[in-house]
CSV table of C-alpha atoms and ligand atoms in Angstrom, one decimal:
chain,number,residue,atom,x,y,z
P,1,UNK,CA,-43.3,27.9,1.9
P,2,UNK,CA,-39.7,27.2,2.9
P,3,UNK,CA,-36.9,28.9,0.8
P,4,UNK,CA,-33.8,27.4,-0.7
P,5,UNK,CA,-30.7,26.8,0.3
P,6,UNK,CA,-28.2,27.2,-2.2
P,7,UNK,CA,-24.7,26.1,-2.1
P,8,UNK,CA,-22.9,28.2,-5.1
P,9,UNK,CA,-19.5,28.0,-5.9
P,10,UNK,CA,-17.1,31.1,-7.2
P,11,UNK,CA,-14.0,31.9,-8.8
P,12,UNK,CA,-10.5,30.7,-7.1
P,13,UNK,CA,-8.6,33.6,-8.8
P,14,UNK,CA,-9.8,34.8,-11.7
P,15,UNK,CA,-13.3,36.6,-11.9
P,16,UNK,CA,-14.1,35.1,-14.9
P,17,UNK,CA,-14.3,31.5,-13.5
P,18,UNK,CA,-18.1,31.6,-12.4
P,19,UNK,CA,-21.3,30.0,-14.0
P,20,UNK,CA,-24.0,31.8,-15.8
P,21,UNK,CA,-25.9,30.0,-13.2
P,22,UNK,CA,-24.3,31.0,-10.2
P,23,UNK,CA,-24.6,34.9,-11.2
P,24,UNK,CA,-28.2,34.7,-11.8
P,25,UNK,CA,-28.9,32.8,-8.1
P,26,UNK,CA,-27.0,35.2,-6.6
P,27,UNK,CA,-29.0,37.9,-8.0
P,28,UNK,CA,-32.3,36.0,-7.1
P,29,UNK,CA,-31.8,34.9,-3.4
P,30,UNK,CA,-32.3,37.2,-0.7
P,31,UNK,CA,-29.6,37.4,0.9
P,32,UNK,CA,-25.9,35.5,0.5
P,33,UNK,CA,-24.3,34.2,3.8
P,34,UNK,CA,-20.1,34.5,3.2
P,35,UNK,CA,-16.9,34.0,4.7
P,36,UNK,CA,-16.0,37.3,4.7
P,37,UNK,CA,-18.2,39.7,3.3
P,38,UNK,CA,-15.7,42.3,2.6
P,39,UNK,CA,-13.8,40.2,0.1
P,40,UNK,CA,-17.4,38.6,-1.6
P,41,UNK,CA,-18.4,42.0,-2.0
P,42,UNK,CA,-15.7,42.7,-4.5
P,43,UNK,CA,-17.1,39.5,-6.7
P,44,UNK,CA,-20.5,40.9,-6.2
P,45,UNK,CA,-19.5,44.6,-7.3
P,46,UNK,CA,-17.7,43.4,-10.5
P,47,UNK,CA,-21.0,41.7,-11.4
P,48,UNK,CA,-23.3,44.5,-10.0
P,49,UNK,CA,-25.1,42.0,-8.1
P,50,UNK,CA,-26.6,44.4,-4.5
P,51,UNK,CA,-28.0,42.1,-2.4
P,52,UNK,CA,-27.9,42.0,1.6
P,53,UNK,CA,-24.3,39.6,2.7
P,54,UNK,CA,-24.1,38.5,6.2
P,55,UNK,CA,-21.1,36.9,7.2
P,56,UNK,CA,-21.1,32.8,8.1
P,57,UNK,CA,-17.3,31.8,9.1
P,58,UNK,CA,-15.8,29.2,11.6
P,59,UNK,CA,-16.0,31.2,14.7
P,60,UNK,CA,-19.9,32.3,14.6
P,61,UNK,CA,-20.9,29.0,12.6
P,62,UNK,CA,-23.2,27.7,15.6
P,63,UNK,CA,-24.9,31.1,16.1
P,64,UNK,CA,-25.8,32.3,12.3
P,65,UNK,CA,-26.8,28.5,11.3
P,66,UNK,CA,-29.7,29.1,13.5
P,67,UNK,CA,-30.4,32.3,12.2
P,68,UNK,CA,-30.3,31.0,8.7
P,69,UNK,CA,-32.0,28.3,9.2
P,70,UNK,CA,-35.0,30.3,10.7
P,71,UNK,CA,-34.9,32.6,7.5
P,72,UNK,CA,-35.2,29.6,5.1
P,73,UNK,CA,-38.4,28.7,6.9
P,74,UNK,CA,-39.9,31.4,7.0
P,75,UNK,CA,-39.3,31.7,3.2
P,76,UNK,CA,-35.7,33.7,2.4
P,77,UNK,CA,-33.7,32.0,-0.3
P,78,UNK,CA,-30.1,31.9,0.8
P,79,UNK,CA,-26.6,31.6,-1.1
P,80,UNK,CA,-23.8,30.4,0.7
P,81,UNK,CA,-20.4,31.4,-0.6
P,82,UNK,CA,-16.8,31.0,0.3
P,83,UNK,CA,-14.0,33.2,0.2
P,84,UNK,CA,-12.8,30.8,-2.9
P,85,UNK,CA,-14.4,27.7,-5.0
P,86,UNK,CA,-16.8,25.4,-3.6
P,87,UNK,CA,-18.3,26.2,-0.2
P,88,UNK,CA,-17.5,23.4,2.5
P,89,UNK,CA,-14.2,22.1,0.7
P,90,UNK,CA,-12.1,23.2,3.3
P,91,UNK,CA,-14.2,25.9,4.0
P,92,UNK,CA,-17.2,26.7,6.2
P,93,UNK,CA,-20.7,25.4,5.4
P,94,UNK,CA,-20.7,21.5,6.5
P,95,UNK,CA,-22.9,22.8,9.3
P,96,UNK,CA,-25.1,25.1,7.6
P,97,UNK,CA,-25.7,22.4,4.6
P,98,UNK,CA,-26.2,19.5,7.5
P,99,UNK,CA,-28.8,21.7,9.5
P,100,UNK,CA,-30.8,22.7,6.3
P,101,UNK,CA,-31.0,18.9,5.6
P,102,UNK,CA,-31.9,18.2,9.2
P,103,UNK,CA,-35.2,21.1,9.2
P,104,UNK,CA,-36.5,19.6,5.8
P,105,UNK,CA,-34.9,22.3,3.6
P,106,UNK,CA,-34.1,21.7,-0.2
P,107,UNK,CA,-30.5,21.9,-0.2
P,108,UNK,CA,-29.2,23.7,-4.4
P,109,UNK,CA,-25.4,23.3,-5.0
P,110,UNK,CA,-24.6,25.2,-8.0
P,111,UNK,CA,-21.4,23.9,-9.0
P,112,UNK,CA,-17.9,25.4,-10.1
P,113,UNK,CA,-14.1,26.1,-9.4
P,114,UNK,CA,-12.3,23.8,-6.8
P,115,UNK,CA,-8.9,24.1,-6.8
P,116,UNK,CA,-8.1,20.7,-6.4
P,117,UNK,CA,-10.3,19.4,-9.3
P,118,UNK,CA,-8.5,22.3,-11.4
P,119,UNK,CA,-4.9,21.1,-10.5
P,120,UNK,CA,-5.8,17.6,-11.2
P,121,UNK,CA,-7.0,18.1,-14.3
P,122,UNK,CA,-4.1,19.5,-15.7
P,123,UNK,CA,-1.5,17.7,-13.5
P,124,UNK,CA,-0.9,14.5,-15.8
P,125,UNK,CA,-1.1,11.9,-12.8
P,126,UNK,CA,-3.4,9.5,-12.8
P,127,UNK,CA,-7.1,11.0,-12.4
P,128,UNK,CA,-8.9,7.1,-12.7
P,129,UNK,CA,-8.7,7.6,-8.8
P,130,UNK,CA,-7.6,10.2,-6.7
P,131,UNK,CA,-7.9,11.1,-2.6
P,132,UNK,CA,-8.7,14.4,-1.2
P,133,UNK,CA,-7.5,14.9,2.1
P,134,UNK,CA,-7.6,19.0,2.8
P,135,UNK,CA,-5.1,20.8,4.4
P,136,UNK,CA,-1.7,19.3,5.4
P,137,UNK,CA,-1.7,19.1,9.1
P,138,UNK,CA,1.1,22.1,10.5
P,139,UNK,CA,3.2,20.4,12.2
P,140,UNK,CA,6.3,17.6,11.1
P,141,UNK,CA,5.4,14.9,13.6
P,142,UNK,CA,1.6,15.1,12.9
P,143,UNK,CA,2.4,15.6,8.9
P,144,UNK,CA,4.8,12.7,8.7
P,145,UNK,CA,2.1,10.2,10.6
P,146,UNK,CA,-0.5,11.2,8.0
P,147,UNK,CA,1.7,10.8,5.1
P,148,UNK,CA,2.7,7.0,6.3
P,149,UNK,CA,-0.9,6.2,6.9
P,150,UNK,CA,-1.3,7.7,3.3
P,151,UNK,CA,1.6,6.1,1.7
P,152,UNK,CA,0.3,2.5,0.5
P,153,UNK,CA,-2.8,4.7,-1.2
P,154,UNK,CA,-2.5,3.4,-4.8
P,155,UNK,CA,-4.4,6.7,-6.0
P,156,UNK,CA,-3.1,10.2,-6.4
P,157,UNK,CA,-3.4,12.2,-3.0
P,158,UNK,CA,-4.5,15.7,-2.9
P,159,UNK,CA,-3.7,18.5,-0.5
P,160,UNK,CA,-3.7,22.4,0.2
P,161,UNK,CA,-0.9,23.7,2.0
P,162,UNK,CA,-0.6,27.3,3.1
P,163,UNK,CA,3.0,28.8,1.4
P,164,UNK,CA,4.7,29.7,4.3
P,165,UNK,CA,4.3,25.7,5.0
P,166,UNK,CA,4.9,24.9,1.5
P,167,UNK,CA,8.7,23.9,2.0
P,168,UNK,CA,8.6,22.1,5.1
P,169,UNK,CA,5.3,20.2,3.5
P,170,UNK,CA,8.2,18.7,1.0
P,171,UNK,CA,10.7,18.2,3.2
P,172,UNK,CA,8.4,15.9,4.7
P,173,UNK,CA,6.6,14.3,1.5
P,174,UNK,CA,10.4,13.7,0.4
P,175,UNK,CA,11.1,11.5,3.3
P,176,UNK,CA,8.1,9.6,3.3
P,177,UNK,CA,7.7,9.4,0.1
P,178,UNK,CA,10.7,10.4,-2.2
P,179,UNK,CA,10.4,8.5,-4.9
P,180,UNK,CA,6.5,9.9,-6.2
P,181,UNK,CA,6.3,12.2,-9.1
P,182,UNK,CA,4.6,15.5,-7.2
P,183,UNK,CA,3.2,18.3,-9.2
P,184,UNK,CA,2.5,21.4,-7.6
P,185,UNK,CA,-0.1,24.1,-9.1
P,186,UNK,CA,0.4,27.6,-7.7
P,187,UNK,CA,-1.7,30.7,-8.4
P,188,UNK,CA,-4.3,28.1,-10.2
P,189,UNK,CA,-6.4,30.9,-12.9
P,190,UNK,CA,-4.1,33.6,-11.6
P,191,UNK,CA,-1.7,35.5,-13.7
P,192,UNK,CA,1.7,33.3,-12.1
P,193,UNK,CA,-0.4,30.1,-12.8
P,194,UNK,CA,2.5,27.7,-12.7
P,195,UNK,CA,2.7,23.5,-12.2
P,196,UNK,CA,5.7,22.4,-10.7
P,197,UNK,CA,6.4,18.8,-11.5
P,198,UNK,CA,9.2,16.7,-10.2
P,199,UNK,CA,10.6,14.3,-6.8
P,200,UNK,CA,9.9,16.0,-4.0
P,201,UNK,CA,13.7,16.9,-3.2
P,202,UNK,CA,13.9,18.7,-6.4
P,203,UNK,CA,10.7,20.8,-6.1
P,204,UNK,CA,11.6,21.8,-3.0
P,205,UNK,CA,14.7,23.5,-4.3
P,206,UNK,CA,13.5,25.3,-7.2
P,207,UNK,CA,9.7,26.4,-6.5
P,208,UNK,CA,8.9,30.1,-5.9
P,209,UNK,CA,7.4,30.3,-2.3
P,210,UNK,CA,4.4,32.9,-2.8
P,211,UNK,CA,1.0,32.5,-4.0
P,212,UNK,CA,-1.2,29.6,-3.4
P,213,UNK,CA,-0.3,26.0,-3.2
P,214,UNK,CA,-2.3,22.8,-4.4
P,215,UNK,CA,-0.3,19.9,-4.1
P,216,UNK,CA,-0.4,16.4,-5.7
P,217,UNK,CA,1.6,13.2,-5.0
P,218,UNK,CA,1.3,10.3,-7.5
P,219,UNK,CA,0.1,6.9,-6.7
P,220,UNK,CA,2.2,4.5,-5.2
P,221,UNK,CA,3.3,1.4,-7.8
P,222,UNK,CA,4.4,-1.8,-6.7
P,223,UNK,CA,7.8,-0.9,-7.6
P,224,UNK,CA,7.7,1.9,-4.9
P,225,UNK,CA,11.3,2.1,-3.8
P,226,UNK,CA,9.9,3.9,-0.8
P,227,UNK,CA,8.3,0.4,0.5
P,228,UNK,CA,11.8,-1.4,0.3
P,229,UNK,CA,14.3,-0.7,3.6
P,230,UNK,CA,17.0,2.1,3.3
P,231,UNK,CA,19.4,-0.8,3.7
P,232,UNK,CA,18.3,-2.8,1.1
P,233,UNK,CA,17.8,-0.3,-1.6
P,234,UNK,CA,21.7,0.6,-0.9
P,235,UNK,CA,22.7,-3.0,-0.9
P,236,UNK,CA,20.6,-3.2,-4.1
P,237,UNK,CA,22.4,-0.6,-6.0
P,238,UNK,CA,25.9,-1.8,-4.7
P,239,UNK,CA,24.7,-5.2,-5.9
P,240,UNK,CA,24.4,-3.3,-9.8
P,241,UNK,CA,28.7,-1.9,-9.4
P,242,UNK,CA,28.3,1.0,-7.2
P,243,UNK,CA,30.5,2.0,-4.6
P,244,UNK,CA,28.9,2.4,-1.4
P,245,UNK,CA,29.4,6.1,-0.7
P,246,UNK,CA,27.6,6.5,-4.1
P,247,UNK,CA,24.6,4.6,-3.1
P,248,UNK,CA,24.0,6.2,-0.3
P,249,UNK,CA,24.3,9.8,-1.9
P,250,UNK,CA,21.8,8.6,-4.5
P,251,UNK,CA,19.2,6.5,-1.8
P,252,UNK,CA,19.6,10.2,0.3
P,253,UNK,CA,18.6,12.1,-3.0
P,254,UNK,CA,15.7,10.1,-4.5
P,255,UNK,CA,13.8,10.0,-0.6
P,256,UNK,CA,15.1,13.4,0.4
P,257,UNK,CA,17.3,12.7,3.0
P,258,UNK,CA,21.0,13.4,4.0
P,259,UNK,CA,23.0,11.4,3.5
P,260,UNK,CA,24.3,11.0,7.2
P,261,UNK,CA,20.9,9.9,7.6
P,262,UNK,CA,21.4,7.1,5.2
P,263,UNK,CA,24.3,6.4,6.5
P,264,UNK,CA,23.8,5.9,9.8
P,265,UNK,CA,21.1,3.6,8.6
P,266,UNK,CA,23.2,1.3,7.0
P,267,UNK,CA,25.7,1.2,9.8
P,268,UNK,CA,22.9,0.2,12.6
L,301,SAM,N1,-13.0,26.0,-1.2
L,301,SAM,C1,-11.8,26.1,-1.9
L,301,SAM,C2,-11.9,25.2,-3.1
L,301,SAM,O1,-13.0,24.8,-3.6
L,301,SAM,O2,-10.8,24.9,-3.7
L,301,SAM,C3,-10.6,25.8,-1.1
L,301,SAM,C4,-10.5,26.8,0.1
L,301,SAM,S1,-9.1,26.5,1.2
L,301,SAM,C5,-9.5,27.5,2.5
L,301,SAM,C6,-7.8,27.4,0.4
L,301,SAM,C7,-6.7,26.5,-0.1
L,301,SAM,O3,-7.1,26.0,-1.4
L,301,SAM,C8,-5.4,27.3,-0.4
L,301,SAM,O4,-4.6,27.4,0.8
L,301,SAM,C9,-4.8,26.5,-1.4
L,301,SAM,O5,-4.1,25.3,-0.8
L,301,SAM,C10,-5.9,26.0,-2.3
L,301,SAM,N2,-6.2,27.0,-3.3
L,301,SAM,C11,-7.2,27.9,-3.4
L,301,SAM,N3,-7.1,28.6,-4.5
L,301,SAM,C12,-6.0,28.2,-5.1
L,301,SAM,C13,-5.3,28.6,-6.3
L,301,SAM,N4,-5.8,29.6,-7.1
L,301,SAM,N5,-4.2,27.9,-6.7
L,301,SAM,C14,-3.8,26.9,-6.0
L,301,SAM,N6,-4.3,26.4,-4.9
L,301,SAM,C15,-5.4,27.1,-4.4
């Protein structure tokens, strides 16, 4: 009889964040397929679990899928883990999980952390409907595209972002979209567990820089100052008593650009 494939999710940061569930597959399979199987080894250790880890990662995905396949058929029961949370969300495993699927094989997720449910859940934006859209992509052009496409989404929008990216990421976010409330949770279960809330602009100024990023960008409203035109929004504000220079310092602030760039705007 085939075995099982199951799909079991660990800790993001703190050890304490896995299933009763999840310990007791891992002790049952025969053997648990990882990312890296130095760093599983430490989870494994803490909860004396010894059974045979073979590493599954991007780069030898094609090769050990057929490997693992062939064990669950001829009767192995395999756990695939991550380096972090649930296996697949941004991590390896879509192939695996497809090719089990494919060959007839029960497919077991045994659920737990993600770090983006974990920073929505405690991010106080709206949660009736949100977008997951993985990792930021690394450079400005390609990031600024995506965020346009993404702008008229009227759900929150979810991303990872590596830190050394972290600033640039809000640079950008303030220029598409500078007027969204954006919460940031670092170091989600970790010891400097921290959520950021705030524009863009202002984030961007005061956030520490290390750790582990989750990001989160509100939905936008129909009052989105971001859909209206530069122009208008500083005509708009002139319209209410104030002077021009003043407009365009506050339009620059609330979608995080200089005000040069605001006013050279105008002036076209
Ligand atoms: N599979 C994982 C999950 O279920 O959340 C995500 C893996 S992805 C390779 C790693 C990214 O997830 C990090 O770069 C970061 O953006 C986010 N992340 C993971 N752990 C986190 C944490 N403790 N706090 C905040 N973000 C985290």
């Amino acid at each position: 009889m085939a075995g099982i494939l199951y799909v079991v999710a660990t800790p993001i940061g703190n050890l304490e964040d896995i299933t009763l569930r999840a310990i007791r597959i891992l002790k049952e399979v025969t053997v648990i397929a990882c990312e890296d199987t130095r760093h599983t080894r430490k989870l494994l250790d803490h909860y004396e679990i010894s059974k045979p880890a073979i590493s599954y990662h991007e780069h030898n995905e094609a090769s050990r899928t057929a490997e693992i396949i062939e064990r669950l058929e001829a009767g192995d029961h395999v756990a695939l883990v991550s380096d972090a949370g649930t296996p697949l969300i941004s991590d390896p495993g879509y192939r695996v999980v497809a090719a089990a699927i494919a060959a007839g094989i029960t497919v077991v997720p045994i659920p737990g952390a993600n770090a983006a449910i974990t920073a929505l859940s405690a991010s106080g934006l709206p949660i009736d409907a949100f977008r997951f859209c993985g990792f930021l992509p690394p450079k400005t052009t390609q990031r600024r595209k995506l965020l346009e496409q993404l702008k008229p989404e009227t759900c929150t929008l979810i991303f990872y972002e590596a830190p050394h990216r972290i600033l640039e990421a809000l640079e950008d976010i303030a220029a598409v979209m500078g007027s969204r409330e954006v919460v940031l949770a670092r170091e989600l279960t970790k010891m400097h567990e921290e959520f950021a809330r705030g524009k863009p602009a202002d984030l961007a100024s005061t956030i520490s820089t290390r750790g582990e990023f989750t990001i989160l960008i509100g939905k936008a409203t129909a009052a989105d100052p971001v859909d209206t035109p530069i122009e208008d929004q500083v005509t708009a504000l002139e319209k209410q008593g104030m002077a021009r220079m003043d407009a365009i310092k506050q339009v620059a602030k609330t979608r995080g650009l200089s005000k040069r760039e605001v006013y050279k705007k105008v002036s076209e």
